[in-house]
Short mmCIF file of C-alpha atoms and ligand atoms in Angstrom, two decimals:
data_model
loop_
_atom_site.label_atom_id
_atom_site.label_comp_id
_atom_site.label_asym_id
_atom_site.label_seq_id
_atom_site.Cartn_x
_atom_site.Cartn_y
_atom_site.Cartn_z
CA MET V 298 63.98 -27.47 -19.85
CA LYS V 299 66.21 -24.41 -20.20
CA VAL V 300 65.77 -21.60 -17.67
CA VAL V 301 67.63 -18.33 -17.13
CA THR V 302 68.33 -17.40 -13.53
CA LEU V 303 69.82 -14.25 -12.03
CA ARG V 304 72.37 -14.53 -9.25
CA SER V 305 72.18 -11.97 -6.47
CA PRO V 306 73.00 -9.04 -6.39
CA GLY V 307 72.30 -8.89 -10.12
CA GLY V 308 74.27 -7.58 -13.09
CA LEU V 309 74.26 -8.82 -16.68
CA ASP V 310 77.19 -11.17 -15.95
CA GLN V 311 75.06 -12.81 -13.24
CA LEU V 312 72.56 -14.21 -15.77
CA GLN V 313 73.01 -17.93 -16.41
CA VAL V 314 71.22 -20.58 -18.45
CA VAL V 315 70.55 -23.71 -16.38
CA GLU V 316 68.68 -27.00 -16.88
CA ARG V 317 65.64 -27.58 -14.68
CA ASP V 318 62.98 -30.29 -14.49
CA ALA V 319 59.92 -29.56 -16.60
CA PRO V 320 56.99 -28.17 -14.58
CA GLY V 321 54.34 -30.62 -13.40
CA GLU V 322 50.98 -31.36 -14.96
CA PRO V 323 48.48 -28.53 -14.51
CA GLY V 324 46.05 -28.80 -11.60
CA PRO V 325 42.43 -27.62 -11.76
CA GLY V 326 42.19 -24.16 -13.36
CA GLU V 327 45.80 -24.26 -14.59
CA ILE V 328 47.49 -24.56 -17.98
CA ARG V 329 50.97 -25.59 -19.03
CA VAL V 330 52.51 -23.28 -21.59
CA ARG V 331 55.50 -23.87 -23.85
CA VAL V 332 56.99 -20.39 -23.68
CA LYS V 333 58.24 -19.37 -27.14
CA ALA V 334 59.13 -15.70 -26.73
CA SER V 335 59.65 -12.83 -24.33
CA SER V 336 60.41 -9.15 -24.80
CA LEU V 337 62.66 -6.72 -22.96
CA ASN V 338 61.40 -3.73 -21.01
CA PHE V 339 63.23 -1.06 -19.05
CA HIS V 340 61.77 -2.68 -15.90
CA ASP V 341 63.37 -6.05 -16.78
CA TYR V 342 66.65 -4.20 -17.29
CA GLY V 343 66.23 -2.73 -13.80
CA VAL V 344 65.92 -6.26 -12.37
CA VAL V 345 68.75 -7.96 -14.27
CA SER V 346 71.16 -5.04 -13.82
CA GLY V 347 70.61 -5.13 -10.05
CA MET V 348 68.99 -1.66 -9.88
CA ILE V 349 65.83 -3.37 -8.63
CA PRO V 350 66.84 -5.94 -5.99
CA ALA V 351 65.56 -9.47 -6.68
CA ASP V 352 65.85 -12.77 -4.81
CA ASP V 353 68.87 -14.93 -5.62
CA GLY V 354 67.99 -17.30 -8.47
CA ARG V 355 65.09 -15.21 -9.76
CA ILE V 356 63.92 -16.15 -13.28
CA PRO V 357 63.68 -12.78 -15.06
CA MET V 358 61.31 -11.40 -17.74
CA SER V 359 57.77 -10.13 -17.20
CA ASP V 360 56.61 -10.85 -20.75
CA GLY V 361 55.89 -14.36 -21.97
CA ALA V 362 54.10 -15.73 -25.03
CA GLY V 363 53.71 -19.27 -26.26
CA VAL V 364 51.44 -22.23 -26.86
CA VAL V 365 49.14 -24.08 -24.47
CA GLU V 366 50.49 -27.63 -24.08
CA VAL V 367 48.18 -29.10 -21.44
CA VAL V 368 44.89 -27.86 -19.97
CA GLY V 369 43.86 -28.60 -16.38
CA ASP V 370 40.36 -29.54 -15.20
CA GLY V 371 37.78 -26.80 -15.39
CA VAL V 372 39.66 -24.58 -17.88
CA GLU V 373 37.23 -23.60 -20.61
CA GLU V 374 38.86 -20.46 -21.97
CA PHE V 375 41.87 -22.20 -23.53
CA SER V 376 42.50 -25.36 -25.56
CA VAL V 377 45.69 -27.22 -26.36
CA GLY V 378 47.48 -25.39 -29.19
CA ASP V 379 46.12 -21.92 -28.38
CA ALA V 380 48.58 -19.03 -28.62
CA VAL V 381 48.64 -17.13 -25.33
CA VAL V 382 50.36 -14.15 -23.76
CA SER V 383 51.08 -13.56 -20.06
CA THR V 384 49.72 -10.73 -17.92
CA PHE V 385 51.84 -8.27 -15.91
CA PHE V 386 49.64 -8.33 -12.77
CA PRO V 387 48.40 -11.94 -12.47
CA HIS V 388 46.03 -11.07 -9.62
CA TRP V 389 44.55 -7.87 -11.09
CA LEU V 390 41.91 -9.34 -13.30
CA ASP V 391 39.40 -6.53 -13.66
CA GLY V 392 38.17 -3.17 -12.33
CA SER V 393 40.19 -0.17 -11.25
CA ALA V 394 43.88 -0.35 -10.28
CA ARG V 395 44.57 -2.22 -7.08
CA VAL V 396 48.28 -3.00 -7.17
CA ALA V 397 50.99 -0.41 -6.52
CA ASP V 398 54.09 -2.61 -6.39
CA PHE V 399 55.80 -5.46 -8.22
CA LYS V 400 55.59 -8.18 -5.55
CA THR V 401 53.34 -10.32 -7.75
CA THR V 402 54.84 -9.35 -11.10
CA PRO V 403 56.58 -12.19 -12.97
CA GLY V 404 60.25 -11.45 -13.47
CA ASP V 405 60.40 -9.19 -10.40
CA GLY V 406 58.61 -10.28 -7.19
CA ILE V 407 58.03 -13.81 -8.55
CA ASP V 408 59.69 -15.92 -11.25
CA GLY V 409 59.18 -14.74 -14.83
CA TYR V 410 59.21 -16.17 -18.34
CA ALA V 411 62.87 -16.69 -19.27
CA ARG V 412 62.11 -20.41 -19.31
CA GLU V 413 60.86 -22.94 -21.82
CA GLN V 414 57.80 -24.16 -19.93
CA VAL V 415 55.56 -22.98 -17.14
CA THR V 416 52.45 -24.27 -15.33
CA ARG V 417 50.27 -21.49 -13.99
CA PRO V 418 46.63 -20.52 -13.45
CA ALA V 419 44.88 -19.98 -16.79
CA THR V 420 43.88 -16.48 -15.64
CA TRP V 421 47.56 -15.45 -15.73
CA PHE V 422 47.29 -15.46 -19.55
CA THR V 423 45.05 -14.12 -22.29
CA HIS V 424 44.71 -15.19 -25.91
CA ALA V 425 47.28 -13.60 -28.24
CA PRO V 426 46.00 -11.60 -31.23
CA ARG V 427 45.18 -13.85 -34.19
CA GLY V 428 48.02 -13.96 -36.70
CA TYR V 429 50.69 -12.60 -34.35
CA SER V 430 54.05 -14.38 -34.04
CA HIS V 431 55.01 -15.34 -30.48
CA GLU V 432 57.63 -12.55 -30.47
CA GLU V 433 54.97 -10.02 -31.48
CA ALA V 434 52.59 -11.31 -28.81
CA ALA V 435 55.27 -11.11 -26.12
CA THR V 436 55.59 -7.34 -26.66
CA LEU V 437 52.04 -6.80 -25.43
CA THR V 438 52.26 -7.80 -21.75
CA THR V 439 54.09 -4.67 -20.61
CA ALA V 440 54.78 -2.14 -23.40
CA GLY V 441 51.65 -2.73 -25.46
CA LEU V 442 49.21 -2.67 -22.55
CA THR V 443 50.85 0.39 -20.97
CA ALA V 444 50.44 2.39 -24.18
CA TRP V 445 46.88 1.10 -24.64
CA ARG V 446 45.84 1.95 -21.10
CA ALA V 447 47.44 5.41 -21.27
CA LEU V 448 45.63 6.34 -24.46
CA VAL V 449 42.44 4.31 -24.55
CA VAL V 450 41.52 3.45 -20.94
CA ASP V 451 42.79 6.48 -19.00
CA GLY V 452 42.93 8.90 -21.95
CA ASN V 453 39.63 8.13 -23.72
CA LEU V 454 41.45 8.77 -26.99
CA LYS V 455 39.27 9.85 -29.89
CA ALA V 456 39.87 10.53 -33.57
CA GLY V 457 41.20 14.05 -34.05
CA ASP V 458 43.08 14.14 -30.71
CA THR V 459 46.76 15.02 -30.77
CA VAL V 460 49.24 12.76 -28.97
CA LEU V 461 52.85 13.48 -28.02
CA THR V 462 55.23 10.52 -27.68
CA LEU V 463 58.72 10.82 -26.14
CA GLY V 464 61.62 8.78 -27.52
CA THR V 465 61.51 5.58 -29.51
CA GLY V 466 61.31 2.84 -26.86
CA GLY V 467 58.73 0.09 -26.71
CA VAL V 468 55.92 2.03 -24.99
CA SER V 469 56.30 5.16 -27.12
CA ILE V 470 56.30 3.31 -30.45
CA PHE V 471 53.19 1.37 -29.45
CA ALA V 472 51.52 4.66 -28.47
CA LEU V 473 52.39 6.17 -31.85
CA GLN V 474 50.95 3.14 -33.65
CA PHE V 475 47.75 2.92 -31.58
CA ALA V 476 47.16 6.66 -31.85
CA LYS V 477 47.60 6.73 -35.63
CA ALA V 478 45.46 3.62 -36.13
CA MET V 479 42.68 5.24 -34.10
CA GLY V 480 42.66 8.51 -36.04
CA ALA V 481 44.79 10.76 -33.85
CA ARG V 482 47.56 13.14 -34.91
CA VAL V 483 50.96 12.34 -33.44
CA ILE V 484 54.02 14.40 -32.59
CA SER V 485 57.03 12.20 -31.75
CA THR V 486 60.44 13.03 -30.32
CA SER V 487 63.79 11.25 -30.47
CA SER V 488 67.44 12.02 -29.78
CA SER V 489 68.42 10.55 -33.15
CA ASP V 490 67.77 11.96 -36.64
CA GLU V 491 68.04 8.43 -38.03
CA LYS V 492 65.25 7.24 -35.71
CA ILE V 493 63.24 10.34 -36.62
CA GLU V 494 63.15 9.10 -40.22
CA LYS V 495 61.68 5.81 -38.94
CA LEU V 496 59.10 7.71 -36.87
CA LYS V 497 57.98 9.46 -40.06
CA GLU V 498 57.69 6.10 -41.84
CA LEU V 499 55.38 4.95 -39.04
CA GLY V 500 53.14 7.94 -39.66
CA ALA V 501 54.27 10.56 -37.12
CA ASP V 502 52.76 13.86 -38.33
CA HIS V 503 55.56 15.93 -36.79
CA THR V 504 58.89 15.00 -35.26
CA ILE V 505 61.29 16.83 -32.94
CA ASN V 506 64.88 16.02 -31.99
CA TYR V 507 64.74 16.62 -28.22
CA LYS V 508 68.54 16.97 -28.03
CA SER V 509 68.83 19.79 -30.58
CA GLU V 510 65.50 21.29 -29.42
CA PRO V 511 65.69 21.18 -25.58
CA GLU V 512 62.65 23.50 -25.27
CA TRP V 513 60.51 21.03 -27.19
CA GLY V 514 57.40 21.92 -25.19
CA LYS V 515 57.28 25.31 -26.98
CA LYS V 516 57.86 23.65 -30.34
CA VAL V 517 54.93 21.26 -29.70
CA LYS V 518 52.69 24.24 -28.93
CA ALA V 519 53.80 25.95 -32.15
CA LEU V 520 53.04 22.78 -34.12
CA THR V 521 49.52 22.72 -32.67
CA ASP V 522 48.77 26.42 -33.40
CA GLY V 523 49.39 27.32 -29.76
CA ARG V 524 46.83 24.85 -28.39
CA GLY V 525 49.06 22.02 -27.13
CA VAL V 526 48.45 18.26 -27.28
CA ASP V 527 45.57 16.30 -25.74
CA HIS V 528 47.77 13.45 -24.47
CA VAL V 529 51.42 13.11 -23.49
CA ILE V 530 53.02 9.67 -23.20
CA GLU V 531 55.42 10.74 -20.43
CA VAL V 532 58.15 8.11 -20.24
CA GLY V 533 60.97 10.46 -19.20
CA GLY V 534 59.90 11.50 -15.69
CA PRO V 535 61.48 14.44 -13.83
CA GLY V 536 63.78 15.55 -16.66
CA THR V 537 60.99 15.78 -19.23
CA LEU V 538 57.86 16.57 -17.20
CA PRO V 539 58.31 20.38 -17.24
CA GLN V 540 58.43 20.31 -21.06
CA SER V 541 55.46 17.93 -21.16
CA ILE V 542 53.48 20.38 -19.02
CA ASP V 543 54.37 23.13 -21.52
CA ALA V 544 53.28 20.87 -24.37
CA VAL V 545 49.90 19.71 -23.01
CA CYS V 546 46.72 21.61 -23.86
CA ILE V 547 44.41 23.20 -21.28
CA GLY V 548 42.45 20.33 -19.73
CA GLY V 549 44.74 17.77 -21.40
CA HIS V 550 46.11 14.48 -20.08
CA ILE V 551 49.67 13.52 -19.19
CA ALA V 552 50.11 9.76 -18.73
CA LEU V 553 52.95 9.53 -16.20
CA ILE V 554 54.60 6.27 -17.18
CA GLY V 555 58.37 6.31 -16.97
CA ILE V 556 61.45 7.34 -15.08
CA LEU V 557 64.08 7.34 -17.83
CA THR V 558 65.57 10.59 -16.48
CA GLY V 559 65.42 9.72 -12.76
CA ARG V 560 63.15 9.01 -9.85
CA GLY V 561 62.23 12.46 -8.56
CA GLY V 562 62.54 16.15 -9.28
CA GLU V 563 60.83 19.52 -9.38
CA VAL V 564 57.40 19.87 -10.93
CA PRO V 565 56.21 23.30 -12.15
CA THR V 566 53.00 22.93 -10.18
CA ILE V 567 51.63 26.39 -10.98
CA LYS V 568 51.77 25.70 -14.71
CA LEU V 569 50.11 22.33 -14.25
CA MET V 570 47.37 23.91 -12.17
CA ALA V 571 46.83 26.75 -14.63
CA LYS V 572 46.63 24.25 -17.49
CA GLN V 573 44.01 22.33 -15.48
CA ALA V 574 45.68 19.26 -16.93
CA ARG V 575 45.35 15.75 -15.55
CA LEU V 576 48.61 14.08 -14.50
CA GLN V 577 47.71 10.39 -14.25
CA GLY V 578 50.23 7.84 -13.02
CA LEU V 579 49.80 4.29 -14.24
CA ILE V 580 51.42 0.88 -14.10
CA VAL V 581 50.50 -1.41 -17.02
CA GLY V 582 46.91 -2.66 -16.62
CA SER V 583 44.45 -5.42 -15.79
CA ARG V 584 43.73 -8.72 -17.52
CA THR V 585 40.42 -7.36 -18.82
CA GLN V 586 42.23 -4.35 -20.31
CA GLN V 587 44.65 -6.76 -22.00
CA GLN V 588 41.75 -8.73 -23.49
CA GLU V 589 40.21 -5.47 -24.75
CA MET V 590 43.55 -4.48 -26.27
CA VAL V 591 43.85 -7.85 -28.05
CA ARG V 592 40.37 -7.33 -29.55
CA GLY V 593 41.32 -3.78 -30.48
CA ILE V 594 44.54 -4.92 -32.17
CA GLU V 595 42.64 -7.51 -34.20
CA ALA V 596 40.29 -4.75 -35.38
CA ILE V 597 42.85 -2.02 -36.17
CA GLY V 598 45.62 -4.33 -37.36
CA VAL V 599 48.61 -2.84 -35.52
CA ARG V 600 51.78 -4.98 -35.66
CA PRO V 601 54.54 -4.37 -33.09
CA ILE V 602 57.83 -2.93 -34.32
CA ILE V 603 60.52 -5.44 -33.40
CA ASP V 604 64.03 -4.01 -33.50
CA SER V 605 65.85 -7.30 -33.00
CA THR V 606 65.45 -10.82 -31.63
CA PHE V 607 67.99 -12.75 -29.54
CA ALA V 608 68.12 -16.42 -28.49
CA LEU V 609 67.47 -17.22 -24.81
CA GLY V 610 71.17 -17.92 -24.24
CA GLU V 611 72.01 -14.44 -25.59
CA ILE V 612 69.88 -12.69 -22.97
CA ALA V 613 72.78 -10.63 -21.60
CA ASP V 614 73.62 -9.40 -25.13
CA ALA V 615 69.97 -8.49 -25.63
CA PHE V 616 70.07 -6.31 -22.51
CA ARG V 617 73.41 -4.79 -23.60
CA HIS V 618 71.67 -3.82 -26.83
CA GLU V 619 68.87 -2.15 -24.82
CA GLU V 620 71.42 -0.49 -22.53
CA ALA V 621 73.18 1.04 -25.56
CA GLY V 622 69.90 2.75 -26.51
CA ARG V 623 70.29 2.06 -30.22
CA HIS V 624 67.02 0.14 -30.51
CA PHE V 625 63.83 1.38 -32.12
CA GLY V 626 60.74 -0.32 -30.68
CA LYS V 627 60.99 -3.74 -29.06
CA ILE V 628 63.82 -6.18 -28.43
CA CYS V 629 62.67 -9.82 -28.18
CA LEU V 630 63.92 -13.16 -26.94
CA SER V 631 63.09 -16.30 -28.89
CA LEU V 632 62.96 -19.60 -27.02
N1 NAP D 939 54.32 2.67 -15.76
C1 NAP D 939 54.34 1.58 -16.54
O1 NAP D 939 53.41 0.80 -16.56
C2 NAP D 939 55.48 1.35 -17.46
C3 NAP D 939 55.42 0.34 -18.41
C4 NAP D 939 56.47 0.20 -19.32
C5 NAP D 939 57.55 1.06 -19.23
N2 NAP D 939 57.58 2.00 -18.25
C6 NAP D 939 58.68 2.96 -18.15
O2 NAP D 939 58.66 3.76 -19.31
C7 NAP D 939 60.01 4.09 -19.67
C8 NAP D 939 60.26 3.61 -21.09
O3 NAP D 939 60.21 2.20 -21.07
P1 NAP D 939 60.50 1.34 -22.37
O4 NAP D 939 60.47 -0.09 -21.98
O5 NAP D 939 59.65 1.83 -23.49
O6 NAP D 939 62.02 1.76 -22.61
P2 NAP D 939 63.01 1.45 -23.77
O7 NAP D 939 62.36 0.57 -24.80
O8 NAP D 939 64.28 1.02 -23.18
O9 NAP D 939 63.15 2.93 -24.42
C9 NAP D 939 64.14 3.79 -24.14
C10 NAP D 939 64.05 4.97 -25.13
O10 NAP D 939 63.60 6.11 -24.44
C11 NAP D 939 64.10 7.25 -25.03
N3 NAP D 939 64.61 8.22 -24.05
C12 NAP D 939 65.64 8.08 -23.20
N4 NAP D 939 65.81 9.22 -22.53
C13 NAP D 939 64.89 10.09 -22.98
C14 NAP D 939 64.58 11.43 -22.70
N5 NAP D 939 65.29 12.16 -21.84
N6 NAP D 939 63.55 12.01 -23.36
C15 NAP D 939 62.83 11.31 -24.25
N7 NAP D 939 63.09 10.02 -24.57
C16 NAP D 939 64.11 9.44 -23.94
C17 NAP D 939 65.20 6.84 -25.99
O11 NAP D 939 64.68 7.09 -27.31
P3 NAP D 939 65.57 7.79 -28.44
O12 NAP D 939 66.74 6.88 -28.65
O13 NAP D 939 64.65 7.85 -29.61
O14 NAP D 939 65.98 9.14 -27.95
C18 NAP D 939 65.37 5.37 -25.69
O15 NAP D 939 65.69 4.60 -26.81
C19 NAP D 939 60.88 3.47 -18.58
O16 NAP D 939 61.13 4.39 -17.57
C20 NAP D 939 60.03 2.34 -18.04
O17 NAP D 939 60.36 1.97 -16.73
C21 NAP D 939 56.58 2.15 -17.36
#
C-alpha cells in the first residue's frame, strides 16, 4: 500500500510516498479500514512544515475517512462496507476534556492517515454521515468537530444567537454553516472581498473585511445595535483577541481555538472582566461529541465546503495551496 512519510526535521520537501506492507488482519475489537480521503488542517501544516517537531518517518494527517474492509472479533458497531471517519483523540471517548497535548493524536504524536489502509481499534472511528463522500467525511475529524464543540457543546448555541466567525478557513466556515443551520445570525470576516462574496452566498448576515476595517470589534457592535455577539469563533489568537473581546456581548462566549497570529500576547483583561465574558479554550472533542455531530449533520443537512482536492502523491502541493491562504473552506486529499 502507498504511505506518505515525513523525514525529520520536516518541511514540505521532506514528504515522500513510499510502498509499505498492508496492515495485518484486525485483532479482537479492531477494524481494518481502506482509507479513501483525508483533509488538511493548520495543525497538519504545523507538523509537515517542521514547526511542530515529529519523529522521523511519521505518517502525517489527523483526518481519515474510508470504508471498513475487515471486522475483528467482538466488533458490533461496524460492518464490512460501512463508511467511517477517524477521531482526533483516540483515547478520549466520552465525558469532559482529559487530553491537553497531541501525544496520542494521529498525524502528530502517532502515525496518521496519509496511507491507503490501517488496522486500529474500532473505537478510533465513528460512522460517517449518511450520504457524505469520503472527502466530505474526512473534514469532520478536526475542523468540523472543533466548530461543533465550540458552538453546540461549549456554547449551548440556540436559535436567535449571534455568532462571529474570523476568516474563511476550515473551522470558521463550518461554524458559519452550523450556526446558520441552527437558526443563529452570523457575522463573518475575511481579508478578501472575493471570499466575502462567498461568505454571503453561504448565508452570512453581515461581513467585514478585517484588513480594511482593523477595528472590526467596534463594527461588530454597531451591527448588533451595540449589544455584541453571543459567540466568537476565535481562530486568530493574540492578534485578534482584543477585537474579539470588543465584539462579544456582556456574558458572551469566546471559543479560543486558534493561533493564526501567534502563540502569545497581551490580553485586555479589564475589558474581558467587565464584559463578564467566558473565554473557553478547546481542542477538538471526544468520540461521543463526534457521534452527536454526525447525528446533528444528518438532521440539519450541512455539507462541508471543499475548496479543492489533491491526490495523495500531491500532498506537498496541497499544503502549498494551504500555505498560500487562497483557499475557502477545506482542502482534501483523495486516496
Ligand atoms: N483548538 C482546536 O481544536 C483547533 C482545531 C482546528 C484548528 N485550530 C486552529 O484554528 C486556526 C484555524 O485553523 P484552520 O484549519 O481552520 O485554518 P485554515 O483552514 O488554514 O484557515 C486559515 C484562514 O484563516 C484566516 N486568517 C488568517 N489570519 C487571520 C487573521 N489575522 N484574522 C482572521 N482570520 C485570519 C484566513 O482567512 P481569509 O483568507 O478569509 O482572511 C485564512 O484563509 C489555526 O490556528 C488552527 O491551529 C484549532
